[in-house]
């Protein structure tokens, strides 16, 4: 993973793979506290105690071995957060869902760049029509939220698969990102990226 946005996309995509129908994604950057925290919570299949202990092993995967013999998403996330002095918290109950919380210390030299959060959020929103997304993005004191219900109020399901409608959604998300990042950097005197 080259950016934090890559990790966000990967971990949230795991929730889709786990059969979640509701996924909550919170992305919070606190420039003054030098913290970047994202949390993915779902109502997917969850994990039993054995799987929870093995999930950070790079040679463990739940996918069929004909597809892939290792799973690197969570191990890479754990490594990249710990390199900054942060970490990953995982809570999961079989049959109920999973919560993954990742914390990066952004003032550490080993912190990954944030990457293109708008594109990652966009990819998640259009990835699976059966999933109800609840996404909250905060940068300092500024924030925006977007979710499946809001999108369905604007776009029909047919329109959501239309490239022009998708382009409108992507541009909207990019504008939201610009607004929160530029507004936050103006308030705190920091760059925010």
PDB file of C-alpha atoms in Angstrom:
ATOM      1  CA  UNK A   1       0.000   0.000   0.000  1.00  0.00           C
ATOM      2  CA  UNK A   2       1.427   3.322  -1.037  1.00  0.00           C
ATOM      3  CA  UNK A   3      -1.039   5.674   0.672  1.00  0.00           C
ATOM      4  CA  UNK A   4      -3.459   5.762   3.579  1.00  0.00           C
ATOM      5  CA  UNK A   5      -6.298   6.026   1.026  1.00  0.00           C
ATOM      6  CA  UNK A   6      -5.194   2.633  -0.350  1.00  0.00           C
ATOM      7  CA  UNK A   7      -5.559   1.157   3.138  1.00  0.00           C
ATOM      8  CA  UNK A   8      -9.000   2.739   3.554  1.00  0.00           C
ATOM      9  CA  UNK A   9     -10.161   1.208   0.264  1.00  0.00           C
ATOM     10  CA  UNK A  10      -8.682  -2.203   1.086  1.00  0.00           C
ATOM     11  CA  UNK A  11     -10.105  -2.513   4.604  1.00  0.00           C
ATOM     12  CA  UNK A  12     -13.557  -1.219   3.606  1.00  0.00           C
ATOM     13  CA  UNK A  13     -13.560  -3.629   0.643  1.00  0.00           C
ATOM     14  CA  UNK A  14     -12.939  -6.475   3.109  1.00  0.00           C
ATOM     15  CA  UNK A  15     -16.287  -5.581   4.682  1.00  0.00           C
ATOM     16  CA  UNK A  16     -18.010  -5.985   1.321  1.00  0.00           C
ATOM     17  CA  UNK A  17     -16.296  -9.369   0.871  1.00  0.00           C
ATOM     18  CA  UNK A  18     -17.484 -10.367   4.354  1.00  0.00           C
ATOM     19  CA  UNK A  19     -21.096  -9.963   3.218  1.00  0.00           C
ATOM     20  CA  UNK A  20     -21.850  -6.709   5.024  1.00  0.00           C
ATOM     21  CA  UNK A  21     -25.018  -4.883   4.008  1.00  0.00           C
ATOM     22  CA  UNK A  22     -24.268  -1.825   6.189  1.00  0.00           C
ATOM     23  CA  UNK A  23     -20.790  -0.283   6.385  1.00  0.00           C
ATOM     24  CA  UNK A  24     -19.818   2.778   8.404  1.00  0.00           C
ATOM     25  CA  UNK A  25     -16.579   4.506   7.420  1.00  0.00           C
ATOM     26  CA  UNK A  26     -15.211   7.353   9.538  1.00  0.00           C
ATOM     27  CA  UNK A  27     -12.100   9.177   8.329  1.00  0.00           C
ATOM     28  CA  UNK A  28     -10.716  11.795  10.690  1.00  0.00           C
ATOM     29  CA  UNK A  29      -7.567  13.879  10.313  1.00  0.00           C
ATOM     30  CA  UNK A  30      -6.662  16.080  13.265  1.00  0.00           C
ATOM     31  CA  UNK A  31      -3.893  18.361  11.938  1.00  0.00           C
ATOM     32  CA  UNK A  32      -3.204  19.991  15.310  1.00  0.00           C
ATOM     33  CA  UNK A  33      -2.975  16.605  17.059  1.00  0.00           C
ATOM     34  CA  UNK A  34      -0.987  15.068  14.181  1.00  0.00           C
ATOM     35  CA  UNK A  35      -3.350  12.101  13.961  1.00  0.00           C
ATOM     36  CA  UNK A  36      -5.093  10.408  11.064  1.00  0.00           C
ATOM     37  CA  UNK A  37      -7.650   7.817  12.184  1.00  0.00           C
ATOM     38  CA  UNK A  38     -10.005   5.764  10.092  1.00  0.00           C
ATOM     39  CA  UNK A  39     -12.580   3.311  11.336  1.00  0.00           C
ATOM     40  CA  UNK A  40     -14.499   0.735   9.305  1.00  0.00           C
ATOM     41  CA  UNK A  41     -17.459  -0.908  11.035  1.00  0.00           C
ATOM     42  CA  UNK A  42     -19.723  -3.447   9.373  1.00  0.00           C
ATOM     43  CA  UNK A  43     -22.511  -5.925   9.960  1.00  0.00           C
ATOM     44  CA  UNK A  44     -20.773  -8.659   7.964  1.00  0.00           C
ATOM     45  CA  UNK A  45     -20.044 -12.231   8.982  1.00  0.00           C
ATOM     46  CA  UNK A  46     -17.530 -11.260  11.682  1.00  0.00           C
ATOM     47  CA  UNK A  47     -14.721 -13.485  12.926  1.00  0.00           C
ATOM     48  CA  UNK A  48     -14.382 -16.147  15.581  1.00  0.00           C
ATOM     49  CA  UNK A  49     -11.560 -16.065  18.155  1.00  0.00           C
ATOM     50  CA  UNK A  50      -9.241 -18.271  16.060  1.00  0.00           C
ATOM     51  CA  UNK A  51      -9.581 -16.081  12.972  1.00  0.00           C
ATOM     52  CA  UNK A  52      -9.080 -12.892  15.027  1.00  0.00           C
ATOM     53  CA  UNK A  53      -5.722 -14.203  16.281  1.00  0.00           C
ATOM     54  CA  UNK A  54      -4.556 -15.163  12.783  1.00  0.00           C
ATOM     55  CA  UNK A  55      -5.830 -12.190  10.769  1.00  0.00           C
ATOM     56  CA  UNK A  56      -2.548 -10.227  11.088  1.00  0.00           C
ATOM     57  CA  UNK A  57      -0.507 -13.179   9.774  1.00  0.00           C
ATOM     58  CA  UNK A  58       0.428 -12.389   6.139  1.00  0.00           C
ATOM     59  CA  UNK A  59       0.215 -16.074   5.202  1.00  0.00           C
ATOM     60  CA  UNK A  60      -3.395 -16.384   6.377  1.00  0.00           C
ATOM     61  CA  UNK A  61      -6.354 -15.646   4.120  1.00  0.00           C
ATOM     62  CA  UNK A  62     -10.009 -16.537   4.079  1.00  0.00           C
ATOM     63  CA  UNK A  63     -10.066 -16.592   0.290  1.00  0.00           C
ATOM     64  CA  UNK A  64      -9.842 -19.892  -1.587  1.00  0.00           C
ATOM     65  CA  UNK A  65      -6.226 -20.863  -2.233  1.00  0.00           C
ATOM     66  CA  UNK A  66      -6.961 -21.027  -5.958  1.00  0.00           C
ATOM     67  CA  UNK A  67      -7.480 -17.242  -5.798  1.00  0.00           C
ATOM     68  CA  UNK A  68      -4.785 -16.221  -3.326  1.00  0.00           C
ATOM     69  CA  UNK A  69      -2.654 -17.991  -0.736  1.00  0.00           C
ATOM     70  CA  UNK A  70      -1.932 -15.002   1.495  1.00  0.00           C
ATOM     71  CA  UNK A  71      -3.664 -11.921   2.846  1.00  0.00           C
ATOM     72  CA  UNK A  72      -1.596  -8.784   3.170  1.00  0.00           C
ATOM     73  CA  UNK A  73      -4.145  -6.016   3.769  1.00  0.00           C
ATOM     74  CA  UNK A  74      -4.340  -6.114   7.572  1.00  0.00           C
ATOM     75  CA  UNK A  75      -0.666  -7.063   8.109  1.00  0.00           C
ATOM     76  CA  UNK A  76       0.470  -4.140   5.915  1.00  0.00           C
ATOM     77  CA  UNK A  77      -1.950  -1.790   7.684  1.00  0.00           C
ATOM     78  CA  UNK A  78      -0.652  -2.896  11.082  1.00  0.00           C
ATOM     79  CA  UNK A  79       2.958  -2.440  10.001  1.00  0.00           C
ATOM     80  CA  UNK A  80       2.377   0.991   8.451  1.00  0.00           C
ATOM     81  CA  UNK A  81       0.475   2.311  11.476  1.00  0.00           C
ATOM     82  CA  UNK A  82       3.045   0.950  13.943  1.00  0.00           C
ATOM     83  CA  UNK A  83       5.896   2.538  11.971  1.00  0.00           C
ATOM     84  CA  UNK A  84       4.372   5.906  12.913  1.00  0.00           C
ATOM     85  CA  UNK A  85       3.783   5.008  16.568  1.00  0.00           C
ATOM     86  CA  UNK A  86       0.112   4.258  15.897  1.00  0.00           C
ATOM     87  CA  UNK A  87      -1.662   0.956  15.623  1.00  0.00           C
ATOM     88  CA  UNK A  88      -4.683  -1.085  14.614  1.00  0.00           C
ATOM     89  CA  UNK A  89      -7.556  -2.112  16.870  1.00  0.00           C
ATOM     90  CA  UNK A  90      -9.760  -4.942  15.669  1.00  0.00           C
ATOM     91  CA  UNK A  91     -13.014  -6.039  17.272  1.00  0.00           C
ATOM     92  CA  UNK A  92     -15.130  -8.740  15.754  1.00  0.00           C
ATOM     93  CA  UNK A  93     -17.925 -11.076  16.759  1.00  0.00           C
ATOM     94  CA  UNK A  94     -18.837 -14.010  14.563  1.00  0.00           C
ATOM     95  CA  UNK A  95     -22.240 -13.432  12.991  1.00  0.00           C
ATOM     96  CA  UNK A  96     -22.385  -9.774  14.071  1.00  0.00           C
ATOM     97  CA  UNK A  97     -19.646  -7.862  12.265  1.00  0.00           C
ATOM     98  CA  UNK A  98     -16.217  -6.309  12.551  1.00  0.00           C
ATOM     99  CA  UNK A  99     -14.701  -2.961  13.481  1.00  0.00           C
ATOM    100  CA  UNK A 100     -11.188  -1.992  12.397  1.00  0.00           C
ATOM    101  CA  UNK A 101      -9.666   1.249  13.690  1.00  0.00           C
ATOM    102  CA  UNK A 102      -6.307   2.427  12.318  1.00  0.00           C
ATOM    103  CA  UNK A 103      -4.296   5.298  13.798  1.00  0.00           C
ATOM    104  CA  UNK A 104      -1.395   7.021  12.045  1.00  0.00           C
ATOM    105  CA  UNK A 105       0.794   9.689  13.663  1.00  0.00           C
ATOM    106  CA  UNK A 106       1.138  12.135  10.780  1.00  0.00           C
ATOM    107  CA  UNK A 107       4.151  13.976  12.209  1.00  0.00           C
ATOM    108  CA  UNK A 108       6.253  10.801  11.995  1.00  0.00           C
ATOM    109  CA  UNK A 109       8.688  10.539   9.091  1.00  0.00           C
ATOM    110  CA  UNK A 110       7.373   7.057   8.215  1.00  0.00           C
ATOM    111  CA  UNK A 111       3.746   8.148   7.825  1.00  0.00           C
ATOM    112  CA  UNK A 112       2.385   7.374   4.380  1.00  0.00           C
ATOM    113  CA  UNK A 113       0.931  10.204   2.281  1.00  0.00           C
ATOM    114  CA  UNK A 114      -2.844  10.494   2.550  1.00  0.00           C
ATOM    115  CA  UNK A 115      -3.443   9.778  -1.134  1.00  0.00           C
ATOM    116  CA  UNK A 116      -6.641  10.323  -3.067  1.00  0.00           C
ATOM    117  CA  UNK A 117      -9.345   9.884  -0.438  1.00  0.00           C
ATOM    118  CA  UNK A 118     -12.083  11.196  -2.757  1.00  0.00           C
ATOM    119  CA  UNK A 119     -11.359   8.465  -5.319  1.00  0.00           C
ATOM    120  CA  UNK A 120     -11.272   5.770  -2.627  1.00  0.00           C
ATOM    121  CA  UNK A 121     -14.618   6.915  -1.223  1.00  0.00           C
ATOM    122  CA  UNK A 122     -16.021   7.069  -4.765  1.00  0.00           C
ATOM    123  CA  UNK A 123     -14.867   3.510  -5.532  1.00  0.00           C
ATOM    124  CA  UNK A 124     -16.565   2.248  -2.383  1.00  0.00           C
ATOM    125  CA  UNK A 125     -19.848   4.066  -3.060  1.00  0.00           C
ATOM    126  CA  UNK A 126     -20.213   2.574  -6.544  1.00  0.00           C
ATOM    127  CA  UNK A 127     -18.740  -0.862  -5.732  1.00  0.00           C
ATOM    128  CA  UNK A 128     -21.807  -2.823  -4.670  1.00  0.00           C
ATOM    129  CA  UNK A 129     -25.426  -1.730  -4.918  1.00  0.00           C
ATOM    130  CA  UNK A 130     -26.447  -4.078  -2.080  1.00  0.00           C
ATOM    131  CA  UNK A 131     -24.298  -2.243   0.485  1.00  0.00           C
ATOM    132  CA  UNK A 132     -25.591   0.781   2.389  1.00  0.00           C
ATOM    133  CA  UNK A 133     -22.651   3.090   3.010  1.00  0.00           C
ATOM    134  CA  UNK A 134     -22.458   5.657   5.817  1.00  0.00           C
ATOM    135  CA  UNK A 135     -19.321   7.742   5.298  1.00  0.00           C
ATOM    136  CA  UNK A 136     -18.147  10.594   7.492  1.00  0.00           C
ATOM    137  CA  UNK A 137     -14.976  12.533   6.662  1.00  0.00           C
ATOM    138  CA  UNK A 138     -13.536  15.134   9.051  1.00  0.00           C
ATOM    139  CA  UNK A 139     -10.504  17.371   8.768  1.00  0.00           C
ATOM    140  CA  UNK A 140      -9.972  19.407  11.903  1.00  0.00           C
ATOM    141  CA  UNK A 141     -13.283  21.158  12.659  1.00  0.00           C
ATOM    142  CA  UNK A 142     -14.711  20.685   9.164  1.00  0.00           C
ATOM    143  CA  UNK A 143     -16.516  17.612   7.897  1.00  0.00           C
ATOM    144  CA  UNK A 144     -18.848  16.159   5.338  1.00  0.00           C
ATOM    145  CA  UNK A 145     -20.975  13.032   5.200  1.00  0.00           C
ATOM    146  CA  UNK A 146     -22.245  11.039   2.281  1.00  0.00           C
ATOM    147  CA  UNK A 147     -24.120   7.796   2.112  1.00  0.00           C
ATOM    148  CA  UNK A 148     -26.180   5.479   0.014  1.00  0.00           C
ATOM    149  CA  UNK A 149     -29.478   7.035   1.074  1.00  0.00           C
ATOM    150  CA  UNK A 150     -28.376  10.529   0.020  1.00  0.00           C
ATOM    151  CA  UNK A 151     -27.149   9.225  -3.314  1.00  0.00           C
ATOM    152  CA  UNK A 152     -30.388   7.327  -3.953  1.00  0.00           C
ATOM    153  CA  UNK A 153     -32.290  10.570  -3.385  1.00  0.00           C
ATOM    154  CA  UNK A 154     -30.307  12.149  -6.250  1.00  0.00           C
ATOM    155  CA  UNK A 155     -29.527   9.241  -8.596  1.00  0.00           C
ATOM    156  CA  UNK A 156     -31.591   6.234  -9.629  1.00  0.00           C
ATOM    157  CA  UNK A 157     -29.841   2.855  -9.596  1.00  0.00           C
ATOM    158  CA  UNK A 158     -29.576   3.034 -13.409  1.00  0.00           C
ATOM    159  CA  UNK A 159     -27.999   6.493 -13.185  1.00  0.00           C
ATOM    160  CA  UNK A 160     -25.437   5.253 -10.654  1.00  0.00           C
ATOM    161  CA  UNK A 161     -24.030   2.979 -13.346  1.00  0.00           C
ATOM    162  CA  UNK A 162     -23.944   5.817 -15.892  1.00  0.00           C
ATOM    163  CA  UNK A 163     -20.391   7.189 -16.404  1.00  0.00           C
ATOM    164  CA  UNK A 164     -21.614  10.799 -16.525  1.00  0.00           C
ATOM    165  CA  UNK A 165     -23.433  10.460 -13.198  1.00  0.00           C
ATOM    166  CA  UNK A 166     -20.401   8.748 -11.716  1.00  0.00           C
ATOM    167  CA  UNK A 167     -18.209  11.604 -12.907  1.00  0.00           C
ATOM    168  CA  UNK A 168     -20.550  14.069 -11.169  1.00  0.00           C
ATOM    169  CA  UNK A 169     -20.280  12.066  -7.955  1.00  0.00           C
ATOM    170  CA  UNK A 170     -16.485  11.932  -8.163  1.00  0.00           C
ATOM    171  CA  UNK A 171     -16.265  15.674  -8.751  1.00  0.00           C
ATOM    172  CA  UNK A 172     -18.620  16.297  -5.819  1.00  0.00           C
ATOM    173  CA  UNK A 173     -16.384  14.202  -3.543  1.00  0.00           C
ATOM    174  CA  UNK A 174     -13.261  15.997  -4.779  1.00  0.00           C
ATOM    175  CA  UNK A 175     -14.909  19.355  -4.041  1.00  0.00           C
ATOM    176  CA  UNK A 176     -15.836  18.177  -0.552  1.00  0.00           C
ATOM    177  CA  UNK A 177     -12.241  17.061   0.048  1.00  0.00           C
ATOM    178  CA  UNK A 178     -10.871  20.391  -1.189  1.00  0.00           C
ATOM    179  CA  UNK A 179     -13.296  22.285   1.039  1.00  0.00           C
ATOM    180  CA  UNK A 180     -12.456  20.393   4.236  1.00  0.00           C
ATOM    181  CA  UNK A 181      -8.703  20.272   3.623  1.00  0.00           C
ATOM    182  CA  UNK A 182      -8.314  23.892   2.526  1.00  0.00           C
ATOM    183  CA  UNK A 183     -10.712  25.131   5.177  1.00  0.00           C
ATOM    184  CA  UNK A 184      -8.940  23.149   7.875  1.00  0.00           C
ATOM    185  CA  UNK A 185      -5.479  24.317   6.824  1.00  0.00           C
ATOM    186  CA  UNK A 186      -6.724  27.907   6.903  1.00  0.00           C
ATOM    187  CA  UNK A 187      -8.017  27.426  10.438  1.00  0.00           C
ATOM    188  CA  UNK A 188      -5.015  25.591  11.827  1.00  0.00           C
ATOM    189  CA  UNK A 189      -2.233  27.115   9.752  1.00  0.00           C
ATOM    190  CA  UNK A 190      -1.166  23.655   8.553  1.00  0.00           C
ATOM    191  CA  UNK A 191      -1.131  22.039   5.168  1.00  0.00           C
ATOM    192  CA  UNK A 192      -3.574  19.163   5.871  1.00  0.00           C
ATOM    193  CA  UNK A 193      -2.227  16.898   3.110  1.00  0.00           C
TER     194      UNK A 193
END
